[in-house]
Each structure stands twice: as structure tokens, then as C-alpha cells.
Backbone as JSON, one array per atom type, in Angstrom:
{
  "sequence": "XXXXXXXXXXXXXXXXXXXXXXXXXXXXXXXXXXXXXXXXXXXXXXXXXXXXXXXXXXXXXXXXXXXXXXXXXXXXXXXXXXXXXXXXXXXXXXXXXXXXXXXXXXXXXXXXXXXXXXXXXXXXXXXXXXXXXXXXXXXXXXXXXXXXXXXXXXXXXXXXXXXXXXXXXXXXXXXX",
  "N": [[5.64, 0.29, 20.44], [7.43, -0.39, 18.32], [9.74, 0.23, 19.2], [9.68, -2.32, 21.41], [9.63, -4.92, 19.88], [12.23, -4.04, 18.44], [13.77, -4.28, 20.13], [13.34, -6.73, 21.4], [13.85, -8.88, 19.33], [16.74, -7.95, 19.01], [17.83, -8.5, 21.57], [17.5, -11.41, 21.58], [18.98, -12.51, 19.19], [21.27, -11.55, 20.15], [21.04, -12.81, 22.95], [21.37, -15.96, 21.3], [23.58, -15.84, 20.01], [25.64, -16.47, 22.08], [25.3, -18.35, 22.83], [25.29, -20.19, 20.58], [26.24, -20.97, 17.37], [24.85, -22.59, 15.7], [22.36, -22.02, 16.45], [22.02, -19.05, 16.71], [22.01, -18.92, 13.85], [19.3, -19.68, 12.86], [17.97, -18.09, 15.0], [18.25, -15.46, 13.57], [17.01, -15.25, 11.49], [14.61, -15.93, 12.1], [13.8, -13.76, 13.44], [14.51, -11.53, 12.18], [11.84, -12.21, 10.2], [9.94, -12.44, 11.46], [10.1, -9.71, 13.09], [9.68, -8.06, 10.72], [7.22, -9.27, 9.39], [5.78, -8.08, 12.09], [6.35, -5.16, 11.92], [5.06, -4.73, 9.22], [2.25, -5.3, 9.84], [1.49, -3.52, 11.77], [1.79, -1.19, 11.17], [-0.04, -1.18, 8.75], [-2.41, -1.4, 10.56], [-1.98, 1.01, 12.37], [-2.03, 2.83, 10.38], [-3.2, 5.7, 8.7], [-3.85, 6.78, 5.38], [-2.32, 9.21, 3.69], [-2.79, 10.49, 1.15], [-5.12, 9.13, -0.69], [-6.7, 7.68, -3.64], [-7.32, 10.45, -4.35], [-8.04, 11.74, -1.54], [-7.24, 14.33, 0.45], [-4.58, 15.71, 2.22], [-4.77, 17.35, 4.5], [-7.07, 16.66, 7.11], [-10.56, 16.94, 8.43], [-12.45, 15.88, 10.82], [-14.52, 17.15, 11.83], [-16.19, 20.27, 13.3], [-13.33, 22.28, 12.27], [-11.35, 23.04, 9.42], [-7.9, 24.93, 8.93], [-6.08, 27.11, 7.12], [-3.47, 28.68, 6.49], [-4.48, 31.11, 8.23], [-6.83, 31.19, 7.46], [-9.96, 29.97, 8.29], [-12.0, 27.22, 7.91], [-15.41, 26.15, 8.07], [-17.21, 23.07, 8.6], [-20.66, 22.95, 8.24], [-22.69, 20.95, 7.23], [-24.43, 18.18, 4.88], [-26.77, 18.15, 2.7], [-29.49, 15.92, 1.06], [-30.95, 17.09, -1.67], [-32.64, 15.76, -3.92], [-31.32, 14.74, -6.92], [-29.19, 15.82, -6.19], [-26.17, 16.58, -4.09], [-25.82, 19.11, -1.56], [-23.85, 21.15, 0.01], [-22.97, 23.12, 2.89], [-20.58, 25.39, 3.88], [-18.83, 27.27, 6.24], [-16.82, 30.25, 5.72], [-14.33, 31.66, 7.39], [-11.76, 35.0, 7.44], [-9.32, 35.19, 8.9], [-6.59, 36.31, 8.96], [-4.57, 39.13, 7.71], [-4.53, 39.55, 4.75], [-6.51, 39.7, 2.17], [-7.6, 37.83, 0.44], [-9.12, 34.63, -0.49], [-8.63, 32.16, -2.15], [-10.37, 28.77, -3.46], [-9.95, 25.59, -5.06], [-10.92, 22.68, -6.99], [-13.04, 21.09, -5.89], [-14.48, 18.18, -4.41], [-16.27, 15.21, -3.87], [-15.89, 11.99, -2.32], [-16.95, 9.2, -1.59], [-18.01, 6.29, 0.74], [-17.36, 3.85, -1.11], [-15.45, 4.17, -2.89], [-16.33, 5.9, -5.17], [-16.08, 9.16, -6.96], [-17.11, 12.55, -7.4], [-17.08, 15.33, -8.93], [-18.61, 17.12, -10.21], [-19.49, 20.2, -9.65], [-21.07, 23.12, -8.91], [-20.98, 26.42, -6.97], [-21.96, 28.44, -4.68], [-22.1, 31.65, -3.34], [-23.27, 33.32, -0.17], [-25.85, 32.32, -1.61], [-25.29, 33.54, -4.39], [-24.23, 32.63, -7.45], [-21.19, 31.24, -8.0], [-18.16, 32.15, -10.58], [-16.61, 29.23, -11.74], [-12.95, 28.96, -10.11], [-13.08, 29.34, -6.81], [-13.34, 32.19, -5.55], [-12.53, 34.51, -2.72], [-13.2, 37.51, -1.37], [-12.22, 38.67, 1.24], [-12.47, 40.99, 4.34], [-10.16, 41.09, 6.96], [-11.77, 39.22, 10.04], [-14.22, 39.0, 8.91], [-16.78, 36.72, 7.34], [-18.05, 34.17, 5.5], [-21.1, 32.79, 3.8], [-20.47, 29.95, 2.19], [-21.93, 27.57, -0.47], [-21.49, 24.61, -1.87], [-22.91, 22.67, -4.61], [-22.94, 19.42, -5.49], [-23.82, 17.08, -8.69], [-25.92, 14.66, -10.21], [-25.53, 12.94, -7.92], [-26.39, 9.23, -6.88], [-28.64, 7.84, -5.31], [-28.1, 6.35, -3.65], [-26.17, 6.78, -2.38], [-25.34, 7.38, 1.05], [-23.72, 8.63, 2.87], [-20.51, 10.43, 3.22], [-17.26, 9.5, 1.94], [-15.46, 11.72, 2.04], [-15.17, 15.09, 1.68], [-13.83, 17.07, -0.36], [-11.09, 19.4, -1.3], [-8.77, 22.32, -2.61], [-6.85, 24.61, -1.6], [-4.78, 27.07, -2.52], [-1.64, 25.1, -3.31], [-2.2, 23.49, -1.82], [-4.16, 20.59, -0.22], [-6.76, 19.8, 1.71], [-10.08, 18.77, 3.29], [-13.16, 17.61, 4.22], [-13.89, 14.57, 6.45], [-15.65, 11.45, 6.89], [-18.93, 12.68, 6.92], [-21.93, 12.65, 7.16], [-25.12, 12.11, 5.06], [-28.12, 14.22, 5.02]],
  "CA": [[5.64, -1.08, 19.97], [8.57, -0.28, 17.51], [11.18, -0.24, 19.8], [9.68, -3.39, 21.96], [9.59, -5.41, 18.55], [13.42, -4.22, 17.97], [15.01, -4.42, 21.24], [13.17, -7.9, 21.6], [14.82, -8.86, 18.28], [18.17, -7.7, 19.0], [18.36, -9.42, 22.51], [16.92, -12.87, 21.12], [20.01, -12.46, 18.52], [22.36, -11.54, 21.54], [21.6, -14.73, 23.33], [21.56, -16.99, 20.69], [25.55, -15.58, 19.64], [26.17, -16.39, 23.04], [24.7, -19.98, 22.93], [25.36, -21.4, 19.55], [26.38, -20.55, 16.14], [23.73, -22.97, 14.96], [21.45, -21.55, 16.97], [22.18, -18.17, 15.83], [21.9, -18.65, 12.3], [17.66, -19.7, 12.94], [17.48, -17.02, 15.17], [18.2, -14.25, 13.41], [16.32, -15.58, 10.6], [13.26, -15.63, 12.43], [13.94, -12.31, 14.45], [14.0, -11.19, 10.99], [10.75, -12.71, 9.73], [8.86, -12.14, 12.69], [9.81, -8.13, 13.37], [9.56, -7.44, 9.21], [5.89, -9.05, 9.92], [5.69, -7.27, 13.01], [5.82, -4.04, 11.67], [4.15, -4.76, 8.16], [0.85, -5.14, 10.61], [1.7, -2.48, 12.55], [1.57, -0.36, 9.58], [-1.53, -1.31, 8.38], [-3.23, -1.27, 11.64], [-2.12, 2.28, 12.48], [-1.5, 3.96, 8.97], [-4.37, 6.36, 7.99], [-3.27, 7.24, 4.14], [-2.37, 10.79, 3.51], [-3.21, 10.91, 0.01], [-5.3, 7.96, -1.44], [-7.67, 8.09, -4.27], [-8.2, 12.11, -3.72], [-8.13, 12.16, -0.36], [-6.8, 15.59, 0.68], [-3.47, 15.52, 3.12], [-5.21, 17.7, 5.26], [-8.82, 16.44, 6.67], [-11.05, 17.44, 9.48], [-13.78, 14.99, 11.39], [-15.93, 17.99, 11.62], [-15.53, 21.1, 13.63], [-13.11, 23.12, 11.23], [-10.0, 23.11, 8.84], [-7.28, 26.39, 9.17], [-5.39, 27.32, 6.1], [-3.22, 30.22, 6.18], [-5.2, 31.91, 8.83], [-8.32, 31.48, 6.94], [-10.82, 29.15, 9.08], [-13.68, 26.9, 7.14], [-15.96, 25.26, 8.87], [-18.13, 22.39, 7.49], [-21.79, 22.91, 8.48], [-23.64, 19.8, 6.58], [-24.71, 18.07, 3.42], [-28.12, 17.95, 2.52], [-29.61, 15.76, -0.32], [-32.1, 17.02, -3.01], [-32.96, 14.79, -5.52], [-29.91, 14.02, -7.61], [-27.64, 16.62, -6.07], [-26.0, 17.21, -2.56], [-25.87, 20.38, -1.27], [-22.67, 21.06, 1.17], [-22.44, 24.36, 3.65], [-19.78, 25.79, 5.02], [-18.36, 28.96, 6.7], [-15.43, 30.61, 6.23], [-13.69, 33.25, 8.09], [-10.63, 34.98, 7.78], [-8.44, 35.44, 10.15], [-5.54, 36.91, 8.33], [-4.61, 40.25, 7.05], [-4.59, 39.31, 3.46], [-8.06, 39.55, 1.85], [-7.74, 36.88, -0.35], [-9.42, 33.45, -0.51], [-9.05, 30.82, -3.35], [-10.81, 27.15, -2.97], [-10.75, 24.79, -6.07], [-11.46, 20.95, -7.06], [-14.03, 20.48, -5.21], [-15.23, 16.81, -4.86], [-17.08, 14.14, -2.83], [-15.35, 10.82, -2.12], [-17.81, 8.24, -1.18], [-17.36, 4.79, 0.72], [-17.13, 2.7, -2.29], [-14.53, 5.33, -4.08], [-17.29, 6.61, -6.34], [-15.73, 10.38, -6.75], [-18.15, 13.21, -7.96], [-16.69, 16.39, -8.92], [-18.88, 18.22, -11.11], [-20.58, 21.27, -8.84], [-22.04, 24.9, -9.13], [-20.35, 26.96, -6.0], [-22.88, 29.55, -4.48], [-21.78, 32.82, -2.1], [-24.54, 33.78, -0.14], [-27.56, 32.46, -2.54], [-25.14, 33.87, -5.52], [-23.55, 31.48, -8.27], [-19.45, 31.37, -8.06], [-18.26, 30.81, -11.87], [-14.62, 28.92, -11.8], [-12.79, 28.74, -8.47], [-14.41, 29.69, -5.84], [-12.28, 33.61, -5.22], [-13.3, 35.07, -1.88], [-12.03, 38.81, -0.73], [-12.72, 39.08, 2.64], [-11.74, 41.73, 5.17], [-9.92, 40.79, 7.96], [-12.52, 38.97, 10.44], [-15.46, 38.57, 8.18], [-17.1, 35.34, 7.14], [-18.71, 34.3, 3.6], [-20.84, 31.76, 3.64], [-20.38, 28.9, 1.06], [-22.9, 26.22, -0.31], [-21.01, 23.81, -3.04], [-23.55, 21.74, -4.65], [-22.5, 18.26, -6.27], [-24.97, 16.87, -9.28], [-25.72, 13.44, -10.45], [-25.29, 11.43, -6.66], [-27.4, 8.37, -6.67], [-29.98, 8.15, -4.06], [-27.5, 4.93, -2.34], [-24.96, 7.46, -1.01], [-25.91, 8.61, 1.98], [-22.93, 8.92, 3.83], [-19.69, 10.59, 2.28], [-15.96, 9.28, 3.12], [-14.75, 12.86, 2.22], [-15.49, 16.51, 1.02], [-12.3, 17.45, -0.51], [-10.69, 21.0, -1.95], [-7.72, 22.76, -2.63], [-6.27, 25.88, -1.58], [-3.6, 26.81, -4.06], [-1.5, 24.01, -4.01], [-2.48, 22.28, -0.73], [-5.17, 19.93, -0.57], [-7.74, 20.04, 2.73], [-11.04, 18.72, 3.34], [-13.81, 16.91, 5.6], [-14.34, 13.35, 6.12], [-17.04, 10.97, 7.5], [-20.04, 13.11, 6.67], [-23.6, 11.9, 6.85], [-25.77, 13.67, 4.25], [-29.83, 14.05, 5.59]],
  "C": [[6.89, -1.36, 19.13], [9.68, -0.71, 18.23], [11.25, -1.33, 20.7], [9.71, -4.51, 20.97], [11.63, -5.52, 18.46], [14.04, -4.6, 18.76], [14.81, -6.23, 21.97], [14.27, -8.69, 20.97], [15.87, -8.95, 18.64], [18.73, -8.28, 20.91], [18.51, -11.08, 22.17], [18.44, -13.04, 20.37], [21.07, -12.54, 19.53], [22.68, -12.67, 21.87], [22.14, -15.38, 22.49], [23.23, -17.29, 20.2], [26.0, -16.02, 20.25], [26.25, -17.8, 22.95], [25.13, -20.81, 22.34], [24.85, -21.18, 18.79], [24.85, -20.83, 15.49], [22.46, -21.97, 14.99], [20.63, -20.51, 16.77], [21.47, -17.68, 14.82], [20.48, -18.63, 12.26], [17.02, -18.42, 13.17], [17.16, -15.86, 14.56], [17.52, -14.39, 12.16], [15.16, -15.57, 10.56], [13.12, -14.7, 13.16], [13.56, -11.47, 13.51], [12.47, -11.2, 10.46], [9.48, -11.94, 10.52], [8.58, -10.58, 12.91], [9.24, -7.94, 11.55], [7.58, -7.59, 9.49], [5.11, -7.83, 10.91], [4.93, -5.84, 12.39], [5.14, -3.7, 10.1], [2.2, -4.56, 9.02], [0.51, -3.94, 11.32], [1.24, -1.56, 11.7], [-0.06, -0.01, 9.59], [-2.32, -1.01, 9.41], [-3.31, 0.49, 12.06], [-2.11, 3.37, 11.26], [-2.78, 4.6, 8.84], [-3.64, 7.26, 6.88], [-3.58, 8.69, 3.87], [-3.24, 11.34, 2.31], [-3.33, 9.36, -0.63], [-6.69, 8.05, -1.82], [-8.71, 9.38, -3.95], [-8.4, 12.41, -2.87], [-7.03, 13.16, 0.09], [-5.89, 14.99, 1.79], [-4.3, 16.0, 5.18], [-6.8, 17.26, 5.91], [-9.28, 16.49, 8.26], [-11.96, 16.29, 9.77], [-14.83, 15.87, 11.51], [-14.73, 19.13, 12.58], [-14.92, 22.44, 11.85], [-12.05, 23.12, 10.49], [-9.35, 24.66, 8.98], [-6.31, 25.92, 8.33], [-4.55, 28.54, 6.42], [-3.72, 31.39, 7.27], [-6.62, 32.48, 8.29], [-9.26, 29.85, 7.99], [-12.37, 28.88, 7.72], [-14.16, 25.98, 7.99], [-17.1, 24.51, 8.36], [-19.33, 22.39, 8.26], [-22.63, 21.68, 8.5], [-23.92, 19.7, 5.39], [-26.09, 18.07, 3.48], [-27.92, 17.35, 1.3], [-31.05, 16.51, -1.02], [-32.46, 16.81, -4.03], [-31.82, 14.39, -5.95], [-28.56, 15.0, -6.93], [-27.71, 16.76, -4.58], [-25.42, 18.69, -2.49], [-24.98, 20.25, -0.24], [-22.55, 22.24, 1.72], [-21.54, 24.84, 4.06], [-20.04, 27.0, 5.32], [-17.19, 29.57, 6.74], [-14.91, 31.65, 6.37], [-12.37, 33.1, 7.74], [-10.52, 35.83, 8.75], [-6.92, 36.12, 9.9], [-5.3, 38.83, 7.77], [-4.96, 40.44, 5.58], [-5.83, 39.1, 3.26], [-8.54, 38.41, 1.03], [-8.06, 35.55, -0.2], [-9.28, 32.81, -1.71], [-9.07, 29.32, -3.06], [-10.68, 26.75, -4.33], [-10.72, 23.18, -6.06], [-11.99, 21.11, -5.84], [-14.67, 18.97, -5.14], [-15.55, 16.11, -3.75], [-16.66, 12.71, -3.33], [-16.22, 10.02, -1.53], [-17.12, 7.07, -1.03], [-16.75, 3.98, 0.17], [-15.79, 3.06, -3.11], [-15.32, 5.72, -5.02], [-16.7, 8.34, -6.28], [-16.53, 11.1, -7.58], [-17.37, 14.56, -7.66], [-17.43, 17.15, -10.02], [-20.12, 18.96, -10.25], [-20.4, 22.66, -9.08], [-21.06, 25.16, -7.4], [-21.2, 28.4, -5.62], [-21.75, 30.27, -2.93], [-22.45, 33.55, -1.4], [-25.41, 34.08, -1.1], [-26.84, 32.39, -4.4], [-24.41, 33.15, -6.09], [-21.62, 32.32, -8.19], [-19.26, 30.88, -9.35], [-16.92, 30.68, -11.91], [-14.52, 28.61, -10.47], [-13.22, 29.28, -8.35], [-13.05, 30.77, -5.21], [-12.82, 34.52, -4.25], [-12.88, 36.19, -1.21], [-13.05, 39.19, 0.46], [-12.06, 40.0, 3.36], [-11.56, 40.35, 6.37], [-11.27, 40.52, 9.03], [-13.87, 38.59, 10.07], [-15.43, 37.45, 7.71], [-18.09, 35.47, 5.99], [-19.38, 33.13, 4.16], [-21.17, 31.3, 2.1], [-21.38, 27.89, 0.94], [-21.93, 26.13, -2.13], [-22.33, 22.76, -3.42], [-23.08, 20.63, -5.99], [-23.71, 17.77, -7.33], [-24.59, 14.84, -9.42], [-25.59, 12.7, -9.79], [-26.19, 10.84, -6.67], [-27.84, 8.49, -5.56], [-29.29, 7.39, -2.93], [-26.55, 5.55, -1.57], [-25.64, 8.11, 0.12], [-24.73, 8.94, 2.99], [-21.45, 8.66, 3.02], [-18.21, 10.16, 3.01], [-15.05, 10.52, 3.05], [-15.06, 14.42, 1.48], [-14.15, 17.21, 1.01], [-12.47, 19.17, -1.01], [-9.67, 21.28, -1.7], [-7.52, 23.89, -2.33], [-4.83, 25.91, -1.88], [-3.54, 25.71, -4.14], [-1.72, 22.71, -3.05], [-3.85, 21.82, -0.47], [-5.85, 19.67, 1.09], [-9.05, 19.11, 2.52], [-11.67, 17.78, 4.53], [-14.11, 15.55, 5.47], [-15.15, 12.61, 7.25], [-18.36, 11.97, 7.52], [-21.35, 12.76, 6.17], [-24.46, 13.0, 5.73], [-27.55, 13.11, 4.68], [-29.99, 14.23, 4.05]]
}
């Protein structure tokens, strides 16, 4: 669309040089107007924002995110009572044994952001980041649980987290 927008543009201009100065001077005034519009809509229409209000660079529809050669895969939220409960799984795939996840948080429709959660490792409490030494091929799993979500969220616009300094996570997630 970009380059049918410019090369429109820049013929329309062509003629009009050809035609008459006056003519010209409108044209390219509204060749102007019109592409600047153009691709202001354009924009908007196709842009999905990398990083806006905590939304991680990286973000999955489901399925799985890959860091490093570490693989997580988002399972589901569950609610119980005031807190959601979030699953994953994550394998590595790397030589390096090392995992670190932190900020953890839940981005909701509205922008309501909720970051204060407990981090369990099979059953057992994680305290701080969440530090996972895996052998090569083995899988941990993870349950993050969020506190304090009102009863009206039921459907999250993102399940964020960081590894070191790069930012990941899942978005559109229904919570049962």
C-alpha cells in the first residue's frame, strides 16, 4: 500500500509539472495531505504496539514463547476467589542450566495491571525471581498466582515476564 500511495503521489505531481505551474502548486499540496493521511491510517490500522502500558516486546497467542533455547508454554489461568492461578511449562532446550523469569504481571482489557504474585515449582513456593536449573531437556512446571483480581476480569489482554533484560509474554487469555 506504501509504495501505491507514493508512486500515486509522485505521478499526480509529474503530470501536474507538466500541465501547469498553478496546477502544480494544489497538487502537490494535496498529494501531500492526502499520502501524510494515507499513511497516518495505515499506521494505526496495521500497527500492533511493541511496548505499551507493560506489554512485553515479545508475546505469544498461545502455543509457546522461546527464549534462549528455553521453551515456555502457557497452559491456562484459572480463577479462585480473589486470585488467578496461571500454568505453564517450561523446558530447556539449551546446554546452560539456568533459568531466570521476573515481573510477573497480568494486563487486563481495561489496563488494570496486577503484579503482586506467589510463584510455585511443582506445588513448592518460589521466593524472589522465579531461578530454575534445569538439565538439558527437562521441564519444570510453573504455576504463578496473581492476588486481589476482581471477579469482572475474566479475560486477560496479557501475561507478561521478563527474562533478564528481555520482556516476553502471553496475550488474549480467557481465565475459567
Amino acid at each position: 500500500m506504501a509504495i501505491v500511495i507514493v508512486c500515486t503521489s509522485l505521478s499526480l505531481c509529474i503530470w501536474s509539472y507538466l500541465k501547469n505551474r498553478y496546477l502544480f502548486g494544489v497538487v502537490v499540496v494535496l498529494a501531500y495531505s492526502i499520502s501524510c493521511f494515507s499513511f497516518f491510517i495505515l499506521g494505526k490500522e496495521y500497527h500492533i504496539p511493541d511496548f505499551v502500558a507493560g506489554l512485553p516486546k515479545t508475546t505469544s497467542e498461545g502455543g509457546a514463547v522461546y527464549l534462549q533455547g528455553v521453551e515456555i508454554h502457557h497452559n491456562n489461568c484459572v480463577r479462585q476467589g480473589g486470585t488467578v492461578q496461571c500454568r505453564m511449562t517450561v523446558t530447556n532446550r539449551r546446554s546452560r542450566q539456568k533459568v531466570r523469569l521476573s515481573s510477573w504481571r497480568l494486563i487486563m482489557k481495561d489496563g488494570a495491571v496486577f503484579k503482586e504474585y506467589e510463584a510455585f515449582r511443582g506445588g513448592q513456593e518460589v521466593r524472589g525471581m522465579v531461578y530454575l536449573e534445569l538439565p538439558r531437556g527437562s521441564e519444570a512446571e510453573l504455576e504463578i498466582v496473581f492476588f486481589e483480581v476482581p471477579e469482572n476480569y475474566t479475560e486477560i489482554l496479557n501475561l507478561g515476564f521478563k527474562a533478564g533484560s528481555k520482556e516476553f509474554g502471553f496475550k488474549n487469555i480467557n481465565v475459567r
